[in-house]
Amino acid sequence: MRFLLIVLSTAVLWSAEPVRLTPTAQKFRTFYPAGAPEAPAALKTPALKAPLDGVTDLATASDGAVWYGTAQGLIRWDAAARPRDRYQYFAGQRYLPSNEIERVVADTQGGVWVRTPTGLAHIELRRMTLLQKAALFEERVRLRHDRHGMVSPSRLTVPGDLKSSRTRDDDNDGLWTGIYAAAECYRFAVTGSAEAQARAKKAIEAMLFLEQVAGSRGFPARSCIEKGEPMPTDGEWHWTDDGKYYWKGDTSSDEIVGHMYAYAIAYDLLPDPALKQRIAATTRRIMDHILANGYYLIDLDGKPTRWGKWSRQYFDEAPGDSALNSLELLSFLKTAAHITGDGKYEREYRKAAIDLKYAEQTARYRELHEEINYSDEELAMLPFYCLFLYEKDPALLDKYYRPALDQWWANIQREDNPLWTLIYLMGRPQGTVDLHGAVRTLYRQPIDLITWTVKNSHRADVVMSGTKDRFQKPEAATLLPPDERPVMKWNANPFIIDSNGEGRGEDDGAAFLLPYWFGRYQKLFAGE
């Protein structure tokens, strides 16, 4: 069902009914060795003679769904489910010790036991609210992804074994921490939770430190480690003068986007005057650094970083980046004007937008972009959030920014991305969106975020597009639900349906937390 959503006031009241969230079945699997005493005795008996070609065994679950075993995984068919969820596919070690199914036995709560040549699996279907699911994701961050307050990915020294999890530095530690910080800010605004406020503040403090560790000159480090931690082997790294920290340079536009986005939300939602002052001071230094250097982010060597470029000169060199980078710079300036209250940023914003025609350039994405880059979609939508939050000039909004948003939305709308859908509605409050499809993505986000190897391209129900993405990987035309495709953040291509993760890492899950709490904050998700 599609909704027409209308902003009735600055408080963002929606004329349509919000999506009422309901408990849904979430998937949990446990592996057992052959002959485990917990397993039902029926697993040891021969398989039924399946009536369908290619089916090795089948069982009818207690909820009426039918589970089909095959040589390439497990299929669940539930005629009573929503149309898009009637057929579900279980394969790879996210669910199975082996894809070769020998025996299928239903349990008493809608789940199933499976025997394979390499062991047994019990797949449980637990009904949970998204709030309960969010609590599990929060716990994951706390247990395995908090590195000095930064929210970092983890590597598993033993593939698939969460007990072997070790956090690691990442090129985009600031951006990923900003995603989590924003989620916790919204959680605090919705619930008043002291824990949410503390976690948001801790994440923001870590982001502020990334600028301090690099010299407090308006240049946030990509990442940093403390002396004694495992030394990184890639990138451009520098020791602090006191030798306590090692920080990563060549900071990209991704990091500035993440910092400005998170600072805006934290400044508006966290009731902490001292933190607000620090956010404002850091925002001022970042913006002054970019302005003093002709719209470039300048590294220690006195040269622009590879991606920190927002000047007209750069646009002449790389016109394909100009629509996105114009949008970024305008959003940075507008956000800095709001946070600092300093009129010089508003004046520079108007100069860039109108005199230098950056606003006009934002609406040339369809004309100038060279390829679909899903990372760029993230780098567009987060700045759009700040622009639509703070810009009130209808001339700029209607002539440039909303048409620019529509050009990005032309591809994004097919992704069922809950965060981009919510941000799109900020800019187009009367826009027609599939809000239920966006919520379905949250329902189907897997509990298990280990980067297992995933293979889907052999499936008869998947239509391949015949094209390849910018990394020359084959793309599907079919959008698979998140619990059937590879684990990914919102900056990845959801139409890449195969991966070779081998269980060597775990994602933090903040990509689920942010749209969930943002939707609750916007009152577009209700019932919890």
Short mmCIF file of C-alpha atoms in Angstrom, two decimals:
data_model
loop_
_atom_site.label_atom_id
_atom_site.label_comp_id
_atom_site.label_asym_id
_atom_site.label_seq_id
_atom_site.Cartn_x
_atom_site.Cartn_y
_atom_site.Cartn_z
CA MET A 1 0.00 0.00 0.00
CA ARG A 2 1.28 3.48 -0.81
CA PHE A 3 0.75 6.56 1.30
CA LEU A 4 0.37 10.26 0.62
CA LEU A 5 2.07 11.99 3.54
CA ILE A 6 1.54 15.70 4.18
CA VAL A 7 3.41 17.97 6.56
CA LEU A 8 0.81 20.01 8.45
CA SER A 9 3.16 22.03 10.63
CA THR A 10 6.79 22.53 11.57
CA ALA A 11 6.24 19.74 14.12
CA VAL A 12 5.96 17.33 11.16
CA LEU A 13 2.44 16.00 11.59
CA TRP A 14 1.38 13.50 8.95
CA SER A 15 -2.12 13.39 7.53
CA ALA A 16 -1.95 9.68 6.71
CA GLU A 17 -1.98 6.94 9.27
CA PRO A 18 1.56 5.90 10.19
CA VAL A 19 2.63 2.30 9.77
CA ARG A 20 1.56 0.35 12.85
CA LEU A 21 4.42 -1.92 13.77
CA THR A 22 3.50 -5.45 14.75
CA PRO A 23 5.52 -8.34 16.17
CA THR A 24 7.02 -10.48 13.43
CA ALA A 25 8.93 -13.75 13.31
CA GLN A 26 12.68 -13.24 13.63
CA LYS A 27 15.11 -15.99 12.64
CA PHE A 28 17.54 -17.61 15.06
CA ARG A 29 19.58 -20.65 14.21
CA THR A 30 21.64 -23.03 16.34
CA PHE A 31 24.02 -25.66 15.00
CA TYR A 32 24.37 -29.09 16.60
CA PRO A 33 26.56 -32.08 15.82
CA ALA A 34 24.94 -35.17 14.38
CA GLY A 35 23.34 -37.22 17.16
CA ALA A 36 22.97 -34.27 19.54
CA PRO A 37 20.55 -35.21 22.37
CA GLU A 38 18.56 -31.99 21.87
CA ALA A 39 17.56 -33.00 18.34
CA PRO A 40 14.25 -34.82 17.69
CA ALA A 41 14.59 -38.54 17.06
CA ALA A 42 12.77 -38.15 13.75
CA LEU A 43 15.88 -36.48 12.28
CA LYS A 44 17.51 -39.91 12.25
CA THR A 45 14.76 -41.53 10.19
CA PRO A 46 14.78 -41.62 6.37
CA ALA A 47 13.41 -38.63 4.48
CA LEU A 48 9.88 -38.67 3.16
CA LYS A 49 9.40 -39.38 -0.50
CA ALA A 50 8.93 -35.80 -1.67
CA PRO A 51 6.21 -35.22 -4.28
CA LEU A 52 8.09 -32.38 -5.99
CA ASP A 53 11.06 -32.64 -8.31
CA GLY A 54 14.23 -31.36 -6.65
CA VAL A 55 12.81 -31.58 -3.12
CA THR A 56 14.73 -33.93 -0.80
CA ASP A 57 12.30 -33.74 2.13
CA LEU A 58 9.45 -31.60 3.43
CA ALA A 59 7.59 -30.89 6.65
CA THR A 60 4.49 -28.91 7.59
CA ALA A 61 5.15 -26.58 10.50
CA SER A 62 2.86 -26.01 13.47
CA ASP A 63 1.79 -22.66 11.97
CA GLY A 64 0.79 -24.28 8.65
CA ALA A 65 3.84 -23.22 6.65
CA VAL A 66 5.60 -25.88 4.58
CA TRP A 67 9.38 -26.32 4.73
CA TYR A 68 11.04 -27.85 1.65
CA GLY A 69 14.53 -29.31 1.76
CA THR A 70 16.60 -29.22 -1.44
CA ALA A 71 20.17 -29.83 -2.49
CA GLN A 72 20.71 -26.06 -2.49
CA GLY A 73 19.10 -24.95 0.73
CA LEU A 74 15.79 -24.72 2.52
CA ILE A 75 12.56 -23.09 1.35
CA ARG A 76 9.66 -21.98 3.54
CA TRP A 77 6.26 -21.43 1.93
CA ASP A 78 3.56 -19.73 4.02
CA ALA A 79 0.31 -19.06 2.15
CA ALA A 80 -0.97 -16.96 5.08
CA ALA A 81 1.95 -14.51 5.03
CA ARG A 82 2.10 -11.14 3.26
CA PRO A 83 2.56 -11.77 -0.48
CA ARG A 84 6.22 -10.70 -0.57
CA ASP A 85 7.05 -12.89 2.44
CA ARG A 86 5.29 -16.10 1.48
CA TYR A 87 8.40 -17.58 -0.10
CA GLN A 88 11.59 -17.44 2.02
CA TYR A 89 14.96 -18.97 1.25
CA PHE A 90 17.46 -20.24 3.83
CA ALA A 91 20.98 -21.07 2.68
CA GLY A 92 24.59 -20.62 3.66
CA GLN A 93 25.97 -20.69 7.18
CA ARG A 94 23.71 -17.90 8.30
CA TYR A 95 21.18 -20.74 8.55
CA LEU A 96 22.65 -24.15 7.62
CA PRO A 97 25.80 -26.24 8.21
CA SER A 98 25.45 -27.34 4.58
CA ASN A 99 23.01 -26.48 1.82
CA GLU A 100 22.44 -30.17 1.09
CA ILE A 101 19.28 -31.00 3.06
CA GLU A 102 18.80 -34.65 4.00
CA ARG A 103 15.92 -34.43 6.49
CA VAL A 104 13.43 -31.79 7.66
CA VAL A 105 11.43 -32.07 10.91
CA ALA A 106 9.09 -29.34 12.17
CA ASP A 107 9.24 -28.17 15.78
CA THR A 108 6.18 -27.11 17.78
CA GLN A 109 6.58 -23.31 17.37
CA GLY A 110 6.74 -22.72 13.65
CA GLY A 111 10.44 -23.54 13.31
CA VAL A 112 12.27 -26.52 11.90
CA TRP A 113 15.09 -28.97 12.51
CA VAL A 114 17.32 -29.85 9.58
CA ARG A 115 19.84 -32.62 9.00
CA THR A 116 22.72 -32.08 6.56
CA PRO A 117 25.85 -34.16 5.82
CA THR A 118 27.91 -31.87 8.08
CA GLY A 119 25.58 -31.47 11.05
CA LEU A 120 22.21 -30.32 12.31
CA ALA A 121 20.51 -26.93 12.47
CA HIS A 122 17.53 -25.71 14.45
CA ILE A 123 15.91 -22.64 12.93
CA GLU A 124 13.63 -20.87 15.40
CA LEU A 125 11.04 -18.26 14.48
CA ARG A 126 10.60 -15.99 17.49
CA ARG A 127 7.92 -13.32 17.37
CA MET A 128 9.44 -10.01 18.39
CA THR A 129 8.63 -6.33 18.20
CA LEU A 130 11.07 -4.06 16.43
CA LEU A 131 11.72 -2.48 19.83
CA GLN A 132 12.87 -5.86 21.15
CA LYS A 133 14.95 -6.33 18.02
CA ALA A 134 16.51 -2.90 18.53
CA ALA A 135 17.50 -3.92 22.06
CA LEU A 136 19.43 -6.89 20.63
CA PHE A 137 21.19 -4.59 18.18
CA GLU A 138 22.05 -2.16 21.00
CA GLU A 139 23.55 -5.01 22.97
CA ARG A 140 25.65 -6.05 19.96
CA VAL A 141 27.15 -2.57 19.72
CA ARG A 142 27.92 -2.49 23.44
CA LEU A 143 29.48 -5.96 23.54
CA ARG A 144 31.49 -6.09 20.31
CA HIS A 145 31.62 -2.78 18.45
CA ASP A 146 32.54 -0.07 20.95
CA ARG A 147 36.17 0.94 20.36
CA HIS A 148 37.07 3.95 22.51
CA GLY A 149 33.51 5.22 21.98
CA MET A 150 33.72 4.79 18.21
CA VAL A 151 31.38 2.27 16.63
CA SER A 152 33.71 0.07 14.64
CA PRO A 153 33.38 -3.10 12.58
CA SER A 154 34.81 -6.29 13.99
CA ARG A 155 36.85 -9.11 12.57
CA LEU A 156 36.37 -12.66 13.77
CA THR A 157 39.70 -14.38 14.29
CA VAL A 158 37.80 -17.67 14.13
CA PRO A 159 35.30 -17.43 11.23
CA GLY A 160 31.73 -17.36 12.51
CA ASP A 161 32.75 -17.40 16.20
CA LEU A 162 31.55 -14.25 17.96
CA LYS A 163 33.72 -15.06 20.97
CA SER A 164 36.72 -14.36 18.75
CA SER A 165 35.48 -10.86 17.83
CA ARG A 166 38.05 -8.06 17.80
CA THR A 167 37.24 -4.48 16.86
CA ARG A 168 39.37 -2.88 14.17
CA ASP A 169 40.00 0.57 12.76
CA ASP A 170 38.06 1.55 9.66
CA ASP A 171 38.38 4.26 7.00
CA ASN A 172 34.98 5.59 7.99
CA ASP A 173 35.00 5.29 11.78
CA GLY A 174 33.64 8.84 12.05
CA LEU A 175 30.77 8.20 9.65
CA TRP A 176 29.73 4.88 11.22
CA THR A 177 29.94 6.38 14.70
CA GLY A 178 27.81 9.28 13.48
CA ILE A 179 25.12 6.88 12.28
CA TYR A 180 24.97 5.28 15.73
CA ALA A 181 25.12 8.63 17.54
CA ALA A 182 22.16 9.90 15.52
CA ALA A 183 20.19 6.74 16.32
CA GLU A 184 20.80 7.19 20.04
CA CYS A 185 19.82 10.87 19.86
CA TYR A 186 16.48 9.89 18.33
CA ARG A 187 16.07 7.10 20.85
CA PHE A 188 16.60 9.61 23.65
CA ALA A 189 14.14 12.06 22.08
CA VAL A 190 11.49 9.32 21.79
CA THR A 191 11.99 7.57 25.14
CA GLY A 192 13.83 9.98 27.42
CA SER A 193 16.19 7.09 28.20
CA ALA A 194 19.21 8.14 30.25
CA GLU A 195 21.09 5.21 28.72
CA ALA A 196 20.35 6.46 25.20
CA GLN A 197 21.53 9.95 26.14
CA ALA A 198 24.75 8.57 27.62
CA ARG A 199 25.46 6.39 24.59
CA ALA A 200 24.77 9.27 22.21
CA LYS A 201 27.08 11.53 24.15
CA LYS A 202 29.83 8.89 24.25
CA ALA A 203 29.65 8.46 20.49
CA ILE A 204 29.68 12.22 19.85
CA GLU A 205 32.64 12.61 22.23
CA ALA A 206 34.52 10.00 20.19
CA MET A 207 33.76 11.91 16.99
CA LEU A 208 34.93 15.18 18.53
CA PHE A 209 38.13 13.45 19.59
CA LEU A 210 38.87 12.48 15.99
CA GLU A 211 39.28 16.18 15.23
CA GLN A 212 41.28 16.80 18.42
CA VAL A 213 43.71 13.92 17.86
CA ALA A 214 44.59 15.30 14.42
CA GLY A 215 45.53 18.69 15.89
CA SER A 216 42.24 20.54 16.53
CA ARG A 217 42.57 22.32 13.19
CA GLY A 218 39.22 21.46 11.63
CA PHE A 219 40.55 18.24 10.10
CA PRO A 220 38.93 15.12 11.60
CA ALA A 221 40.99 11.95 11.40
CA ARG A 222 39.46 9.01 9.61
CA SER A 223 40.29 6.83 12.59
CA CYS A 224 42.77 6.49 15.43
CA ILE A 225 44.30 3.83 17.67
CA GLU A 226 46.07 4.00 21.00
CA LYS A 227 49.72 3.09 21.42
CA GLY A 228 50.00 -0.65 21.97
CA GLU A 229 47.05 -1.62 19.79
CA PRO A 230 47.63 -3.69 16.63
CA MET A 231 49.29 -1.52 14.03
CA PRO A 232 47.37 -0.88 10.78
CA THR A 233 48.97 -1.83 7.50
CA ASP A 234 47.22 0.49 5.06
CA GLY A 235 46.49 4.17 4.65
CA GLU A 236 48.20 7.36 5.76
CA TRP A 237 48.91 7.37 9.52
CA HIS A 238 50.57 9.85 11.89
CA TRP A 239 51.68 9.76 15.53
CA THR A 240 50.56 12.51 17.87
CA ASP A 241 53.38 14.58 19.33
CA ASP A 242 53.11 12.79 22.68
CA GLY A 243 53.26 9.35 21.02
CA LYS A 244 50.00 8.19 22.61
CA TYR A 245 47.83 7.99 19.50
CA TYR A 246 48.23 7.01 15.87
CA TRP A 247 45.68 8.69 13.61
CA LYS A 248 44.65 8.15 10.01
CA GLY A 249 44.69 11.00 7.52
CA ASP A 250 43.58 11.48 3.91
CA THR A 251 40.13 12.12 5.35
CA SER A 252 37.35 11.86 2.77
CA SER A 253 34.14 13.75 2.18
CA ASP A 254 32.36 10.74 3.75
CA GLU A 255 33.77 11.72 7.13
CA ILE A 256 32.78 15.37 6.91
CA VAL A 257 29.28 14.29 5.87
CA GLY A 258 29.06 11.97 8.87
CA HIS A 259 30.37 14.56 11.33
CA MET A 260 28.09 17.38 10.21
CA TYR A 261 25.03 15.11 10.09
CA ALA A 262 25.57 13.73 13.58
CA TYR A 263 26.53 17.11 15.06
CA ALA A 264 23.31 18.64 13.74
CA ILE A 265 21.12 15.97 15.33
CA ALA A 266 23.03 15.89 18.62
CA TYR A 267 23.05 19.69 18.86
CA ASP A 268 19.28 19.82 18.38
CA LEU A 269 18.25 16.87 20.55
CA LEU A 270 20.71 16.44 23.44
CA PRO A 271 20.08 18.73 26.46
CA ASP A 272 23.75 19.21 27.32
CA PRO A 273 24.95 22.85 27.09
CA ALA A 274 28.63 21.98 27.50
CA LEU A 275 28.45 19.37 24.75
CA LYS A 276 26.60 21.81 22.50
CA GLN A 277 29.44 24.33 22.96
CA ARG A 278 32.03 21.71 22.01
CA ILE A 279 30.00 20.65 18.97
CA ALA A 280 29.73 24.28 17.89
CA ALA A 281 33.45 24.90 18.34
CA THR A 282 34.40 21.79 16.35
CA THR A 283 31.87 22.58 13.63
CA ARG A 284 33.33 26.08 13.38
CA ARG A 285 36.88 24.76 13.02
CA ILE A 286 35.89 22.24 10.34
CA MET A 287 34.03 24.83 8.33
CA ASP A 288 36.73 27.47 8.75
CA HIS A 289 39.34 24.96 7.56
CA ILE A 290 37.35 24.26 4.39
CA LEU A 291 36.66 27.95 3.72
CA ALA A 292 40.23 29.09 4.41
CA ASN A 293 41.49 26.55 1.89
CA GLY A 294 39.25 27.44 -1.02
CA TYR A 295 36.66 24.69 -0.39
CA TYR A 296 39.29 21.96 0.04
CA LEU A 297 40.15 19.67 2.96
CA ILE A 298 43.92 20.06 3.37
CA ASP A 299 46.04 17.28 4.87
CA LEU A 300 49.35 17.59 6.76
CA ASP A 301 51.26 17.66 3.48
CA GLY A 302 49.50 20.86 2.48
CA LYS A 303 47.58 19.14 -0.32
CA PRO A 304 43.88 18.32 -0.63
CA THR A 305 42.85 14.85 0.44
CA ARG A 306 41.74 12.53 -2.34
CA TRP A 307 38.01 13.18 -1.87
CA GLY A 308 37.85 16.35 0.23
CA LYS A 309 37.22 18.71 -2.69
CA TRP A 310 34.27 21.08 -3.14
CA SER A 311 35.72 23.86 -5.31
CA ARG A 312 34.61 25.04 -8.73
CA GLN A 313 38.08 24.16 -9.99
CA TYR A 314 37.54 20.54 -8.91
CA PHE A 315 34.15 20.49 -10.60
CA ASP A 316 35.84 21.44 -13.87
CA GLU A 317 38.23 18.50 -13.40
CA ALA A 318 35.58 15.99 -12.28
CA PRO A 319 32.13 17.19 -13.40
CA GLY A 320 30.59 13.85 -12.45
CA ASP A 321 31.14 14.70 -8.76
CA SER A 322 29.89 18.26 -8.97
CA ALA A 323 26.18 17.76 -8.20
CA LEU A 324 26.92 15.69 -5.10
CA ASN A 325 29.78 17.84 -3.84
CA SER A 326 27.78 21.04 -4.34
CA LEU A 327 25.03 19.51 -2.23
CA GLU A 328 27.53 18.53 0.47
CA LEU A 329 29.13 21.96 0.74
CA LEU A 330 25.79 23.77 0.89
CA SER A 331 24.60 21.39 3.59
CA PHE A 332 27.81 21.90 5.61
CA LEU A 333 27.44 25.67 5.46
CA LYS A 334 23.76 25.64 6.36
CA THR A 335 24.43 23.29 9.27
CA ALA A 336 27.35 25.38 10.50
CA ALA A 337 25.17 28.52 10.37
CA HIS A 338 22.53 26.77 12.48
CA ILE A 339 24.87 25.25 15.06
CA THR A 340 27.19 28.23 15.57
CA GLY A 341 24.68 31.03 15.03
CA ASP A 342 27.42 32.86 13.13
CA GLY A 343 26.04 34.84 10.20
CA LYS A 344 29.23 34.48 8.18
CA TYR A 345 28.31 30.87 7.36
CA GLU A 346 24.86 31.88 6.17
CA ARG A 347 26.42 34.58 4.01
CA GLU A 348 28.90 32.10 2.55
CA TYR A 349 26.05 29.67 2.01
CA ARG A 350 24.05 32.23 0.02
CA LYS A 351 27.15 33.17 -1.94
CA ALA A 352 27.87 29.55 -2.86
CA ALA A 353 24.23 28.67 -3.52
CA ILE A 354 23.31 31.68 -5.65
CA ASP A 355 26.39 33.59 -6.80
CA LEU A 356 28.53 30.52 -7.49
CA LYS A 357 25.46 28.56 -8.67
CA TYR A 358 26.02 25.59 -6.37
CA ALA A 359 22.27 25.27 -5.80
CA GLU A 360 21.74 25.03 -9.54
CA GLN A 361 24.54 22.44 -9.72
CA THR A 362 22.81 20.16 -7.19
CA ALA A 363 19.98 19.66 -9.69
CA ARG A 364 22.31 18.41 -12.44
CA TYR A 365 22.90 14.96 -10.96
CA ARG A 366 20.90 13.13 -13.64
CA GLU A 367 22.77 15.01 -16.35
CA LEU A 368 26.32 14.70 -15.01
CA HIS A 369 26.70 11.53 -12.97
CA GLU A 370 28.71 8.79 -14.62
CA GLU A 371 27.49 5.69 -12.77
CA ILE A 372 25.21 4.64 -9.93
CA ASN A 373 27.29 4.72 -6.77
CA TYR A 374 25.40 3.52 -3.71
CA SER A 375 27.99 5.07 -1.42
CA ASP A 376 27.21 8.40 -3.08
CA GLU A 377 23.52 7.87 -2.30
CA GLU A 378 24.44 7.91 1.39
CA LEU A 379 26.62 10.99 0.85
CA ALA A 380 23.63 12.72 -0.77
CA MET A 381 20.81 11.72 1.56
CA LEU A 382 22.51 12.69 4.82
CA PRO A 383 23.24 16.24 3.57
CA PHE A 384 19.71 16.45 2.16
CA TYR A 385 18.49 15.79 5.72
CA CYS A 386 20.26 18.89 7.04
CA LEU A 387 19.22 21.08 4.11
CA PHE A 388 15.55 20.17 4.44
CA LEU A 389 15.74 20.60 8.20
CA TYR A 390 17.21 24.11 8.14
CA GLU A 391 16.46 25.71 4.75
CA LYS A 392 13.14 27.60 4.63
CA ASP A 393 13.58 29.57 1.38
CA PRO A 394 10.90 28.20 -1.01
CA ALA A 395 12.84 29.49 -4.02
CA LEU A 396 15.85 27.30 -3.24
CA LEU A 397 13.75 24.37 -2.09
CA ASP A 398 11.35 24.26 -5.01
CA LYS A 399 13.65 25.26 -7.83
CA TYR A 400 16.75 23.28 -6.90
CA TYR A 401 16.80 21.07 -3.82
CA ARG A 402 13.55 19.14 -4.31
CA PRO A 403 14.26 18.49 -8.01
CA ALA A 404 17.76 17.39 -6.99
CA LEU A 405 16.27 15.01 -4.42
CA ASP A 406 13.93 13.58 -7.06
CA GLN A 407 16.89 12.77 -9.29
CA TRP A 408 18.52 10.68 -6.57
CA TRP A 409 15.18 9.13 -5.65
CA ALA A 410 14.74 7.82 -9.19
CA ASN A 411 17.09 4.95 -8.33
CA ILE A 412 16.68 4.88 -4.54
CA GLN A 413 12.93 4.29 -4.55
CA ARG A 414 13.36 0.69 -5.75
CA GLU A 415 15.59 -0.19 -2.78
CA ASP A 416 12.97 -0.14 0.03
CA ASN A 417 15.58 1.68 2.10
CA PRO A 418 13.91 2.87 5.31
CA LEU A 419 16.38 5.67 6.09
CA TRP A 420 16.36 7.15 2.60
CA THR A 421 12.55 6.87 2.48
CA LEU A 422 12.19 8.87 5.69
CA ILE A 423 14.65 11.53 4.51
CA TYR A 424 12.91 11.72 1.14
CA LEU A 425 9.65 12.51 2.96
CA MET A 426 11.35 15.43 4.70
CA GLY A 427 11.99 16.99 1.32
CA ARG A 428 8.83 15.75 -0.39
CA PRO A 429 6.23 15.53 2.40
CA GLN A 430 3.54 15.02 -0.23
CA GLY A 431 5.58 12.41 -2.05
CA THR A 432 4.23 8.96 -2.75
CA VAL A 433 6.36 6.30 -1.09
CA ASP A 434 6.08 2.66 -0.14
CA LEU A 435 6.39 3.13 3.61
CA HIS A 436 5.33 -0.46 4.26
CA GLY A 437 8.16 -1.66 2.00
CA ALA A 438 10.60 0.40 4.05
CA VAL A 439 9.30 -1.13 7.29
CA ARG A 440 9.48 -4.60 5.76
CA THR A 441 13.22 -4.02 5.32
CA LEU A 442 13.48 -3.46 9.07
CA TYR A 443 11.40 -6.57 9.77
CA ARG A 444 13.64 -8.64 7.50
CA GLN A 445 16.98 -7.23 8.68
CA PRO A 446 18.77 -10.36 9.92
CA ILE A 447 19.51 -10.76 13.61
CA ASP A 448 22.76 -12.48 12.59
CA LEU A 449 25.05 -9.81 11.06
CA ILE A 450 28.08 -12.05 10.56
CA THR A 451 29.46 -11.60 7.05
CA TRP A 452 28.72 -15.12 5.88
CA THR A 453 29.26 -16.25 2.31
CA VAL A 454 25.94 -15.82 0.50
CA LYS A 455 24.95 -17.21 -2.90
CA ASN A 456 21.67 -16.36 -4.64
CA SER A 457 22.45 -16.00 -8.34
CA HIS A 458 21.49 -19.62 -9.06
CA ARG A 459 17.90 -19.09 -7.89
CA ALA A 460 15.10 -19.47 -10.42
CA ASP A 461 13.07 -16.72 -8.69
CA VAL A 462 15.87 -14.14 -9.05
CA VAL A 463 15.98 -12.09 -12.24
CA MET A 464 19.45 -10.81 -13.06
CA SER A 465 19.62 -7.37 -14.64
CA GLY A 466 22.29 -8.23 -17.20
CA THR A 467 24.37 -5.29 -15.98
CA LYS A 468 27.36 -5.00 -13.66
CA ASP A 469 27.95 -2.45 -10.93
CA ARG A 470 30.94 -0.10 -10.71
CA PHE A 471 33.03 -2.93 -9.28
CA GLN A 472 32.08 -5.18 -12.23
CA LYS A 473 29.90 -7.42 -10.08
CA PRO A 474 26.70 -8.85 -11.63
CA GLU A 475 23.53 -7.17 -10.37
CA ALA A 476 20.05 -8.53 -9.88
CA ALA A 477 16.87 -6.79 -10.97
CA THR A 478 15.10 -8.59 -8.10
CA LEU A 479 15.35 -6.92 -4.69
CA LEU A 480 15.90 -9.69 -2.16
CA PRO A 481 15.07 -9.09 1.51
CA PRO A 482 18.04 -8.30 3.76
CA ASP A 483 17.99 -11.67 5.53
CA GLU A 484 18.61 -13.46 2.21
CA ARG A 485 21.29 -11.21 0.75
CA PRO A 486 24.82 -10.35 1.99
CA VAL A 487 25.19 -8.26 5.14
CA MET A 488 25.69 -4.62 4.15
CA LYS A 489 25.30 -1.05 5.32
CA TRP A 490 23.18 1.51 3.48
CA ASN A 491 26.17 2.63 1.37
CA ALA A 492 26.28 -0.73 -0.45
CA ASN A 493 24.45 -2.02 -3.51
CA PRO A 494 21.40 -4.06 -2.40
CA PHE A 495 21.20 -5.71 -5.82
CA ILE A 496 24.51 -7.53 -5.28
CA ILE A 497 23.21 -10.90 -4.14
CA ASP A 498 26.36 -13.02 -3.82
CA SER A 499 29.30 -12.54 -1.46
CA ASN A 500 32.35 -14.39 -0.15
CA GLY A 501 32.46 -13.12 3.43
CA GLU A 502 33.37 -16.53 4.89
CA GLY A 503 32.16 -15.45 8.33
CA ARG A 504 35.24 -13.33 9.00
CA GLY A 505 33.50 -10.24 10.38
CA GLU A 506 30.36 -8.82 11.96
CA ASP A 507 28.53 -5.59 11.19
CA ASP A 508 27.52 -3.34 14.08
CA GLY A 509 23.85 -2.99 13.09
CA ALA A 510 23.50 0.77 13.51
CA ALA A 511 22.03 0.81 9.99
CA PHE A 512 18.94 -0.79 11.55
CA LEU A 513 18.86 1.39 14.67
CA LEU A 514 18.93 4.77 12.90
CA PRO A 515 15.86 4.39 10.64
CA TYR A 516 13.93 2.58 13.37
CA TRP A 517 14.37 5.38 15.90
CA PHE A 518 14.09 8.12 13.25
CA GLY A 519 10.76 6.66 12.13
CA ARG A 520 9.59 6.55 15.75
CA TYR A 521 10.74 10.16 16.21
CA GLN A 522 8.88 11.27 13.09
CA LYS A 523 5.80 9.37 14.34
CA LEU A 524 5.67 7.48 11.06
CA PHE A 525 6.25 4.19 12.87
CA ALA A 526 3.71 3.60 15.62
CA GLY A 527 2.47 0.91 17.96
CA GLU A 528 5.57 0.34 20.08
#
